[in-house]
Amino acid sequence: MALTSRPRGTNDIIPGEIELWHELEEKIRQVCHAYGYKELRTPMFEHTELFQRGIGDTTDIVEKEMYTFVDRGKRSLTLRPEGTAPLVRAYIENNLGSGALPIKLFYYGPMFRYERPQAGRYRQFVQFGFEALGSSDPLLDVEAIALPLELYRSCGLSGFEVELNSIGCAECRTGYRNALTAYFEPQAAKLCGSCQGRLHRNPLRLLDCKVESCQAVAKDAPLITEYLCSDCADHFSQVQKYLDKLDIRYTLNPRLVRGLDYYTRTVFEVTSSELGSQNAIGAGGRYDGLVQELGGKETPAVGFAVGVDRLVLALRNQGKLQPSISGPAVYLVHFGGETKEKAAEIAHALRGRGLWVELDLGDRSIKAQMKAANRLNSQYVLVIGEEELSQNQAVLRNMSDGQEESVPLDELEPLTKIVGACAK
Ligand code: AMP
């Protein structure tokens, strides 16, 4: 059983499905190019402390969801549960802030969280994320919202919504934390164990607890928007002004706080009506304190992460991103013996020119070979008969209209030209 079933919460992406991913990856690269983001790849695992410091000790991710292990050198390592902290670590370590700022970077790859699996929520999932470091301009926050919307739109996804909030800076949060503690303290008995533990250490986390009884208490909690300092309030109103100018629609949600400690000021989440309870297809925000927290210079930054598995699910539910089904450029039909040797030679040469070529391996009948060519949706069939071979010729059949022509085999140029023109 264990040998033939994958670990809980993981997925195989098989041929027929992977094409959707490839199309999406291509679109991600296109939209990143338009906004000037360059790819950065970090390791799949990091020192555990990076996430404890970066994401925050009292978050669900760090408390309950990390795949942490001790390696043979007795180091505590963790499979990355998200991409921002590793990217910021790489930014500092590689001194990427020494050039022109802001620097715009993106990542794409698997993340790991020990969550309860369900449709759209996995233990290994792919995130595409992008981060701009080195500017606090509210227009950059707006670009960080516009970029994923452009991606969703270019994939043909509809029915997505943007929720927006500002959670202020460390300064305005001091007053807010006190207000939250004062609000939750008298009701502590109604909170789950985790929330009771976080009440004094990080009361903001109580706002995104998923336990129902905690949500019932949290629903009347004070709102951060009433505690924003004038700089943060001004920054937030500029974000909204630019969004309005660019005609990007959004809903203000003063309860949106996000589950990671590093956020400051603008936070946003995009949901899709095409998904069930796990309807968030991406989320992000500003994190002006993280670079310094991880040992770098004070550097404002903003970013966003798209859940690619969920995007694929939403697109599939909408019937979008149907992969084009293409077959081999040419299927080589032979009669065994010397004709098979010639087929092998031609296949080798054409494959070397990048064409998809198939040939029969089992010395089957001509009828069986033609059937196989059809089943694979081959665009051409080249029949290499004994008599034709003696004259260095073969018959090329166009499978879409049944037209046949004789092609020379001593030079491959004519054949390459014909089958290559049709190949995708
Ligand atoms: P987060 O890093 O928690 O802000 O998540 C950003 C996005 O990643 C979410 O909006 C989801 O689309 C996706 N995501 C997060 N956790 C999971 C998961 N366990 N399985 C699949 N997608 C996820």
Short mmCIF file of C-alpha atoms and ligand atoms in Angstrom, two decimals:
data_model
loop_
_atom_site.label_atom_id
_atom_site.label_comp_id
_atom_site.label_asym_id
_atom_site.label_seq_id
_atom_site.Cartn_x
_atom_site.Cartn_y
_atom_site.Cartn_z
CA MET A 1 0.00 0.00 0.00
CA ALA A 2 2.63 2.54 1.11
CA LEU A 3 4.63 1.75 -2.02
CA THR A 4 1.82 2.62 -4.40
CA SER A 5 0.28 5.64 -2.71
CA ARG A 6 1.82 9.07 -2.46
CA PRO A 7 2.07 10.88 0.89
CA ARG A 8 -1.13 12.59 2.08
CA GLY A 9 -1.60 16.09 0.74
CA THR A 10 0.72 15.67 -2.27
CA ASN A 11 -0.12 15.44 -5.96
CA ASP A 12 1.23 13.82 -9.10
CA ILE A 13 0.91 16.01 -12.15
CA ILE A 14 0.61 13.60 -15.04
CA PRO A 15 0.91 14.11 -18.81
CA GLY A 16 -2.34 15.66 -20.00
CA GLU A 17 -2.38 17.88 -16.90
CA ILE A 18 1.20 19.14 -16.96
CA GLU A 19 0.48 21.06 -20.19
CA LEU A 20 -1.79 23.42 -18.22
CA TRP A 21 1.06 24.06 -15.81
CA HIS A 22 3.46 24.75 -18.65
CA GLU A 23 1.08 27.29 -20.18
CA LEU A 24 0.66 28.95 -16.83
CA GLU A 25 4.41 29.04 -16.21
CA GLU A 26 4.82 30.70 -19.61
CA LYS A 27 2.21 33.33 -18.71
CA ILE A 28 3.92 33.93 -15.36
CA ARG A 29 7.19 34.64 -17.17
CA GLN A 30 5.45 36.98 -19.61
CA VAL A 31 3.73 39.05 -16.93
CA CYS A 32 6.93 39.18 -14.81
CA HIS A 33 8.81 40.42 -17.85
CA ALA A 34 6.26 43.21 -18.41
CA TYR A 35 6.66 44.40 -14.82
CA GLY A 36 10.44 43.97 -14.75
CA TYR A 37 10.72 41.06 -12.30
CA LYS A 38 13.70 38.66 -12.58
CA GLU A 39 13.66 35.10 -11.31
CA LEU A 40 15.58 34.09 -8.20
CA ARG A 41 15.84 30.44 -7.10
CA THR A 42 16.53 29.56 -3.49
CA PRO A 43 17.04 26.13 -1.87
CA MET A 44 14.04 23.98 -0.98
CA PHE A 45 15.17 23.97 2.66
CA GLU A 46 16.61 26.63 4.92
CA HIS A 47 17.77 26.99 8.52
CA THR A 48 14.67 26.66 10.71
CA GLU A 49 15.47 29.93 12.45
CA LEU A 50 14.91 31.86 9.22
CA PHE A 51 11.22 31.01 9.31
CA GLN A 52 10.89 31.38 13.08
CA ARG A 53 12.28 34.91 12.82
CA GLY A 54 10.80 35.80 9.46
CA ILE A 55 7.26 34.45 9.61
CA GLY A 56 6.94 34.75 13.39
CA ASP A 57 7.06 32.32 16.30
CA THR A 58 3.35 32.60 17.09
CA THR A 59 1.97 32.01 13.59
CA ASP A 60 0.14 28.82 12.63
CA ILE A 61 2.82 28.07 10.05
CA VAL A 62 5.68 28.11 12.56
CA GLU A 63 3.76 26.62 15.49
CA LYS A 64 2.01 23.79 13.69
CA GLU A 65 2.81 23.39 10.01
CA MET A 66 6.53 23.21 9.33
CA TYR A 67 8.38 20.15 8.06
CA THR A 68 11.39 20.47 10.30
CA PHE A 69 14.17 17.91 10.60
CA VAL A 70 17.64 17.58 12.05
CA ASP A 71 20.27 16.64 9.47
CA ARG A 72 23.29 14.40 10.04
CA GLY A 73 25.30 17.45 11.05
CA LYS A 74 22.74 18.11 13.81
CA ARG A 75 21.43 21.29 12.14
CA SER A 76 17.74 22.08 12.34
CA LEU A 77 16.47 22.57 8.80
CA THR A 78 12.96 23.21 7.46
CA LEU A 79 11.38 22.58 4.06
CA ARG A 80 10.36 26.08 3.00
CA PRO A 81 6.72 26.80 3.90
CA GLU A 82 6.75 30.07 1.92
CA GLY A 83 9.04 32.00 -0.37
CA THR A 84 9.39 35.51 1.01
CA ALA A 85 11.74 34.85 3.94
CA PRO A 86 14.12 32.76 1.74
CA LEU A 87 14.07 35.43 -0.96
CA VAL A 88 14.88 38.15 1.55
CA ARG A 89 17.66 35.97 2.99
CA ALA A 90 19.09 35.57 -0.53
CA TYR A 91 18.72 39.31 -1.18
CA ILE A 92 20.83 40.06 1.90
CA GLU A 93 23.34 37.23 1.44
CA ASN A 94 23.99 38.07 -2.24
CA ASN A 95 24.11 41.80 -1.59
CA LEU A 96 21.40 42.43 -4.16
CA GLY A 97 20.50 45.77 -2.60
CA SER A 98 23.78 47.35 -3.72
CA GLY A 99 22.46 48.37 -7.16
CA ALA A 100 19.50 50.42 -8.30
CA LEU A 101 16.42 50.11 -6.12
CA PRO A 102 13.76 48.89 -6.06
CA ILE A 103 14.98 45.48 -7.13
CA LYS A 104 12.19 43.25 -8.43
CA LEU A 105 12.49 39.49 -7.97
CA PHE A 106 10.20 36.53 -8.43
CA TYR A 107 10.25 32.87 -7.40
CA TYR A 108 8.34 29.79 -8.49
CA GLY A 109 8.39 26.40 -6.82
CA PRO A 110 7.02 23.97 -4.26
CA MET A 111 6.26 24.97 -0.67
CA PHE A 112 5.56 22.60 2.23
CA ARG A 113 3.08 22.95 5.08
CA TYR A 114 1.67 20.30 7.36
CA GLU A 115 -1.97 21.35 6.89
CA ARG A 116 -5.15 19.29 6.89
CA PRO A 117 -5.48 18.35 3.21
CA GLN A 118 -8.67 19.05 1.25
CA ALA A 119 -9.52 20.25 -2.26
CA GLY A 120 -7.16 23.16 -2.92
CA ARG A 121 -5.17 22.70 0.29
CA TYR A 122 -2.12 20.47 0.09
CA ARG A 123 1.02 19.68 2.05
CA GLN A 124 3.16 20.29 -1.00
CA PHE A 125 1.89 23.08 -3.24
CA VAL A 126 3.39 25.48 -5.75
CA GLN A 127 3.61 29.20 -5.22
CA PHE A 128 4.62 31.86 -7.69
CA GLY A 129 5.61 34.93 -5.74
CA PHE A 130 7.20 38.24 -6.53
CA GLU A 131 8.81 40.84 -4.30
CA ALA A 132 9.97 44.42 -4.89
CA LEU A 133 12.55 45.60 -2.37
CA GLY A 134 13.74 49.13 -1.76
CA SER A 135 10.78 51.47 -2.14
CA SER A 136 7.88 52.49 0.07
CA ASP A 137 6.03 54.25 -2.76
CA PRO A 138 2.33 53.34 -2.58
CA LEU A 139 2.38 52.95 -6.36
CA LEU A 140 4.54 49.85 -5.84
CA ASP A 141 1.81 48.36 -3.61
CA VAL A 142 -0.61 48.99 -6.45
CA GLU A 143 1.69 47.30 -8.97
CA ALA A 144 1.84 44.31 -6.61
CA ILE A 145 -1.94 44.08 -6.87
CA ALA A 146 -2.07 44.79 -10.61
CA LEU A 147 0.50 42.12 -11.57
CA PRO A 148 -1.39 39.05 -10.32
CA LEU A 149 -4.65 40.46 -11.69
CA GLU A 150 -2.97 40.76 -15.07
CA LEU A 151 -1.85 37.13 -14.74
CA TYR A 152 -5.35 35.92 -13.81
CA ARG A 153 -6.84 37.91 -16.67
CA SER A 154 -4.31 36.67 -19.23
CA CYS A 155 -5.22 33.09 -18.25
CA GLY A 156 -8.87 33.88 -18.91
CA LEU A 157 -9.91 33.62 -15.26
CA SER A 158 -12.97 35.60 -14.27
CA GLY A 159 -14.84 35.94 -11.00
CA PHE A 160 -11.94 37.06 -8.84
CA GLU A 161 -12.12 39.71 -6.13
CA VAL A 162 -9.54 41.80 -4.31
CA GLU A 163 -9.82 42.46 -0.58
CA LEU A 164 -7.68 45.23 0.82
CA ASN A 165 -6.63 46.50 4.22
CA SER A 166 -3.81 48.31 5.98
CA ILE A 167 -2.41 46.88 9.18
CA GLY A 168 -0.19 49.86 9.92
CA CYS A 169 3.39 50.02 11.11
CA ALA A 170 5.00 48.91 14.37
CA GLU A 171 4.13 52.26 15.88
CA CYS A 172 0.39 52.28 15.24
CA ARG A 173 0.23 48.60 16.12
CA THR A 174 1.34 49.19 19.72
CA GLY A 175 -1.93 50.99 20.49
CA TYR A 176 -3.87 48.42 18.53
CA ARG A 177 -2.27 45.49 20.34
CA ASN A 178 -3.23 47.01 23.68
CA ALA A 179 -6.79 47.51 22.48
CA LEU A 180 -6.96 43.91 21.28
CA THR A 181 -5.56 42.49 24.52
CA ALA A 182 -8.07 44.56 26.52
CA TYR A 183 -10.86 43.26 24.28
CA PHE A 184 -9.90 39.57 24.35
CA GLU A 185 -8.75 39.27 27.98
CA PRO A 186 -12.24 39.14 29.61
CA GLN A 187 -13.28 36.51 27.03
CA ALA A 188 -10.14 34.37 27.24
CA ALA A 189 -12.05 31.32 28.49
CA LYS A 190 -13.93 31.10 25.15
CA LEU A 191 -10.69 30.95 23.11
CA CYS A 192 -8.86 27.85 21.87
CA GLY A 193 -5.60 26.78 23.51
CA SER A 194 -3.40 28.37 20.81
CA CYS A 195 -5.21 31.70 21.06
CA GLN A 196 -4.99 31.72 24.84
CA GLY A 197 -1.23 31.26 24.48
CA ARG A 198 -1.00 34.05 21.90
CA LEU A 199 -3.24 36.53 23.71
CA HIS A 200 -0.36 38.38 25.37
CA ARG A 201 2.45 37.48 22.97
CA ASN A 202 0.74 38.42 19.70
CA PRO A 203 -2.98 39.31 19.95
CA LEU A 204 -3.15 40.16 16.23
CA ARG A 205 -2.93 36.45 15.46
CA LEU A 206 -6.26 35.89 17.24
CA LEU A 207 -7.95 37.65 14.34
CA ASP A 208 -7.07 34.95 11.82
CA CYS A 209 -7.64 31.86 13.97
CA LYS A 210 -9.75 29.34 12.06
CA VAL A 211 -11.49 27.88 15.15
CA GLU A 212 -15.20 28.82 15.09
CA SER A 213 -15.52 29.82 18.75
CA CYS A 214 -12.49 32.12 18.36
CA GLN A 215 -13.94 33.64 15.19
CA ALA A 216 -17.19 34.34 17.06
CA VAL A 217 -15.28 36.27 19.73
CA ALA A 218 -13.04 38.03 17.17
CA LYS A 219 -15.89 39.34 15.06
CA ASP A 220 -16.51 42.37 17.31
CA ALA A 221 -12.85 43.06 18.04
CA PRO A 222 -11.56 46.62 17.51
CA LEU A 223 -10.46 47.40 13.93
CA ILE A 224 -6.88 48.32 13.01
CA THR A 225 -8.10 51.09 10.70
CA GLU A 226 -9.08 53.14 13.77
CA TYR A 227 -5.51 52.97 15.07
CA LEU A 228 -3.49 53.89 11.96
CA CYS A 229 -0.98 56.69 12.48
CA SER A 230 -1.23 59.61 10.08
CA ASP A 231 1.65 58.39 7.85
CA CYS A 232 0.10 54.94 7.48
CA ALA A 233 -3.38 56.37 6.93
CA ASP A 234 -1.96 58.66 4.24
CA HIS A 235 -0.06 55.79 2.59
CA PHE A 236 -3.22 53.70 2.56
CA SER A 237 -5.32 56.46 1.03
CA GLN A 238 -2.72 56.92 -1.72
CA VAL A 239 -2.84 53.19 -2.47
CA GLN A 240 -6.60 53.49 -2.89
CA LYS A 241 -6.27 56.63 -5.01
CA TYR A 242 -3.93 54.87 -7.47
CA LEU A 243 -6.12 51.77 -7.55
CA ASP A 244 -9.13 53.96 -8.42
CA LYS A 245 -7.10 55.74 -11.08
CA LEU A 246 -6.17 52.41 -12.71
CA ASP A 247 -9.75 51.22 -12.40
CA ILE A 248 -8.77 48.24 -10.26
CA ARG A 249 -11.74 47.21 -8.20
CA TYR A 250 -11.34 46.14 -4.58
CA THR A 251 -13.29 45.75 -1.37
CA LEU A 252 -12.01 47.18 1.89
CA ASN A 253 -11.90 44.51 4.56
CA PRO A 254 -10.75 45.96 7.89
CA ARG A 255 -10.56 42.43 9.33
CA LEU A 256 -7.97 41.17 6.86
CA VAL A 257 -4.70 40.71 8.80
CA ARG A 258 -2.92 37.79 7.02
CA GLY A 259 -1.32 34.87 8.80
CA LEU A 260 2.31 35.95 8.68
CA ASP A 261 3.88 38.37 11.14
CA TYR A 262 6.08 40.24 8.70
CA TYR A 263 3.36 42.34 7.08
CA THR A 264 3.11 46.09 7.60
CA ARG A 265 0.71 48.62 6.06
CA THR A 266 -1.00 47.34 2.90
CA VAL A 267 -2.27 43.74 2.88
CA PHE A 268 -4.41 42.17 0.18
CA GLU A 269 -5.93 38.89 -0.80
CA VAL A 270 -7.49 37.72 -4.08
CA THR A 271 -10.31 35.17 -4.01
CA SER A 272 -11.96 33.24 -6.82
CA SER A 273 -15.64 32.37 -7.02
CA GLU A 274 -14.56 29.23 -8.93
CA LEU A 275 -13.22 27.59 -5.78
CA GLY A 276 -14.95 26.23 -2.71
CA SER A 277 -13.87 26.96 0.85
CA GLN A 278 -10.19 27.28 -0.13
CA ASN A 279 -10.95 30.23 -2.38
CA ALA A 280 -7.84 32.40 -1.86
CA ILE A 281 -5.83 32.28 -5.09
CA GLY A 282 -3.21 34.70 -3.90
CA ALA A 283 -2.26 37.08 -1.17
CA GLY A 284 0.38 39.57 -0.27
CA GLY A 285 1.30 42.90 1.19
CA ARG A 286 3.99 45.26 2.34
CA TYR A 287 6.67 44.15 4.76
CA ASP A 288 8.86 47.12 5.62
CA GLY A 289 10.54 45.51 8.62
CA LEU A 290 11.50 42.05 7.36
CA VAL A 291 14.86 42.80 5.71
CA GLN A 292 16.12 44.41 8.90
CA GLU A 293 14.61 41.66 11.06
CA LEU A 294 16.66 39.14 9.08
CA GLY A 295 19.89 41.07 9.47
CA GLY A 296 19.88 43.45 6.49
CA LYS A 297 19.60 47.22 6.20
CA GLU A 298 16.24 48.88 6.77
CA THR A 299 14.51 48.25 3.43
CA PRO A 300 10.83 48.73 2.60
CA ALA A 301 9.35 45.96 0.45
CA VAL A 302 6.13 44.61 -0.96
CA GLY A 303 5.17 41.28 -2.53
CA PHE A 304 2.54 38.77 -3.41
CA ALA A 305 2.22 34.97 -3.67
CA VAL A 306 -0.08 33.12 -6.05
CA GLY A 307 -1.24 29.60 -5.18
CA VAL A 308 -0.59 27.94 -8.54
CA ASP A 309 -2.41 24.66 -7.70
CA ARG A 310 -5.53 26.67 -6.90
CA LEU A 311 -5.18 28.76 -10.03
CA VAL A 312 -5.01 25.55 -12.08
CA LEU A 313 -8.10 24.25 -10.24
CA ALA A 314 -10.04 27.46 -10.84
CA LEU A 315 -9.10 27.53 -14.52
CA ARG A 316 -10.06 23.90 -14.93
CA ASN A 317 -13.40 24.56 -13.23
CA GLN A 318 -13.97 27.35 -15.75
CA GLY A 319 -12.95 25.11 -18.64
CA LYS A 320 -10.04 27.43 -19.47
CA LEU A 321 -6.50 26.55 -20.49
CA GLN A 322 -7.38 23.49 -22.57
CA PRO A 323 -4.05 22.17 -23.79
CA SER A 324 -3.73 21.83 -27.55
CA ILE A 325 -3.37 18.14 -28.28
CA SER A 326 -0.55 17.68 -30.75
CA GLY A 327 1.06 14.45 -31.85
CA PRO A 328 4.40 13.48 -33.38
CA ALA A 329 5.51 15.41 -36.45
CA VAL A 330 6.10 12.08 -38.15
CA TYR A 331 5.63 8.38 -37.43
CA LEU A 332 8.04 6.08 -39.27
CA VAL A 333 6.45 2.89 -40.56
CA HIS A 334 8.93 0.17 -41.61
CA PHE A 335 9.07 -3.50 -42.64
CA GLY A 336 11.84 -4.65 -40.29
CA GLY A 337 15.43 -5.50 -41.33
CA GLU A 338 17.15 -2.81 -43.36
CA THR A 339 14.04 -0.63 -43.47
CA LYS A 340 14.02 -0.57 -39.64
CA GLU A 341 17.69 0.40 -39.61
CA LYS A 342 16.92 3.24 -42.02
CA ALA A 343 13.96 4.30 -39.84
CA ALA A 344 16.25 4.40 -36.80
CA GLU A 345 18.74 6.55 -38.73
CA ILE A 346 16.07 8.99 -39.91
CA ALA A 347 14.48 9.20 -36.44
CA HIS A 348 17.89 9.97 -34.91
CA ALA A 349 18.60 12.71 -37.45
CA LEU A 350 15.15 14.37 -37.25
CA ARG A 351 15.10 14.25 -33.43
CA GLY A 352 18.47 15.96 -33.53
CA ARG A 353 16.69 18.77 -35.35
CA GLY A 354 14.13 19.04 -32.53
CA LEU A 355 11.25 17.20 -34.20
CA TRP A 356 9.04 14.71 -32.38
CA VAL A 357 9.52 11.42 -34.21
CA GLU A 358 8.10 8.00 -33.34
CA LEU A 359 8.82 4.61 -34.89
CA ASP A 360 7.65 1.08 -34.37
CA LEU A 361 9.75 -0.90 -31.91
CA GLY A 362 8.15 -4.32 -32.01
CA ASP A 363 8.27 -5.25 -35.72
CA ARG A 364 4.48 -5.17 -35.90
CA SER A 365 2.34 -5.41 -39.01
CA ILE A 366 1.90 -2.34 -41.22
CA LYS A 367 -1.74 -2.18 -40.17
CA ALA A 368 -0.80 -2.13 -36.47
CA GLN A 369 1.81 0.55 -37.11
CA MET A 370 -0.70 2.75 -38.98
CA LYS A 371 -3.11 2.32 -36.08
CA ALA A 372 -0.44 3.36 -33.59
CA ALA A 373 0.37 6.43 -35.71
CA ASN A 374 -3.31 7.38 -35.70
CA ARG A 375 -3.71 6.86 -32.00
CA LEU A 376 -0.79 9.20 -31.32
CA ASN A 377 -2.37 11.83 -33.57
CA SER A 378 0.70 11.87 -35.85
CA GLN A 379 0.76 14.64 -38.42
CA TYR A 380 2.68 12.62 -41.03
CA VAL A 381 3.48 8.97 -41.62
CA LEU A 382 6.59 7.99 -43.56
CA VAL A 383 6.36 4.49 -44.99
CA ILE A 384 9.82 3.04 -45.65
CA GLY A 385 9.24 0.04 -47.93
CA GLU A 386 11.99 -2.35 -49.14
CA GLU A 387 11.58 -1.49 -52.78
CA GLU A 388 11.43 2.26 -52.15
CA LEU A 389 14.49 2.02 -49.92
CA SER A 390 16.49 0.43 -52.74
CA GLN A 391 15.81 3.65 -54.66
CA ASN A 392 16.43 5.84 -51.58
CA GLN A 393 12.79 6.93 -51.51
CA ALA A 394 9.89 6.64 -49.08
CA VAL A 395 6.20 7.56 -49.14
CA LEU A 396 5.13 10.47 -46.95
CA ARG A 397 1.45 10.59 -46.05
CA ASN A 398 -0.20 13.71 -44.66
CA MET A 399 -2.60 12.34 -42.05
CA SER A 400 -4.95 15.31 -42.10
CA ASP A 401 -5.86 15.09 -45.83
CA GLY A 402 -4.51 11.66 -46.86
CA GLN A 403 -2.25 13.19 -49.59
CA GLU A 404 0.82 11.11 -50.38
CA GLU A 405 4.11 12.04 -52.01
CA SER A 406 7.44 10.41 -52.58
CA VAL A 407 10.40 11.93 -50.71
CA PRO A 408 14.12 11.29 -51.15
CA LEU A 409 15.98 9.65 -48.26
CA ASP A 410 19.58 10.36 -49.31
CA GLU A 411 19.24 13.99 -48.19
CA LEU A 412 16.94 14.81 -45.30
CA GLU A 413 16.32 18.46 -46.06
CA PRO A 414 13.06 18.05 -48.07
CA LEU A 415 11.56 15.70 -45.47
CA THR A 416 12.60 17.94 -42.55
CA LYS A 417 11.09 20.93 -44.31
CA ILE A 418 7.72 19.29 -44.88
CA VAL A 419 7.20 17.64 -41.50
CA GLY A 420 8.89 20.48 -39.59
CA ALA A 421 6.56 23.10 -41.08
CA CYS A 422 3.59 21.35 -39.55
CA ALA A 423 5.15 20.41 -36.22
CA LYS A 424 4.26 22.49 -33.20
P1 AMP B 1 0.19 32.50 2.03
O1 AMP B 1 1.65 32.20 1.79
O2 AMP B 1 -0.37 31.73 3.19
O3 AMP B 1 -0.09 33.95 2.07
O4 AMP B 1 -0.60 31.92 0.78
C1 AMP B 1 -0.58 32.52 -0.51
C2 AMP B 1 -1.39 31.65 -1.44
O5 AMP B 1 -0.80 30.36 -1.55
C3 AMP B 1 -2.81 31.37 -0.95
O6 AMP B 1 -3.68 32.43 -1.34
C4 AMP B 1 -3.14 30.07 -1.66
O7 AMP B 1 -3.57 30.32 -2.97
C5 AMP B 1 -1.80 29.37 -1.70
N1 AMP B 1 -1.70 28.37 -0.60
C6 AMP B 1 -1.35 28.59 0.68
N2 AMP B 1 -1.36 27.45 1.38
C7 AMP B 1 -1.70 26.46 0.52
C8 AMP B 1 -1.88 25.03 0.61
N3 AMP B 1 -1.66 24.39 1.75
N4 AMP B 1 -2.25 24.35 -0.50
C9 AMP B 1 -2.44 24.99 -1.68
N5 AMP B 1 -2.29 26.32 -1.83
C10 AMP B 1 -1.93 27.05 -0.76
#
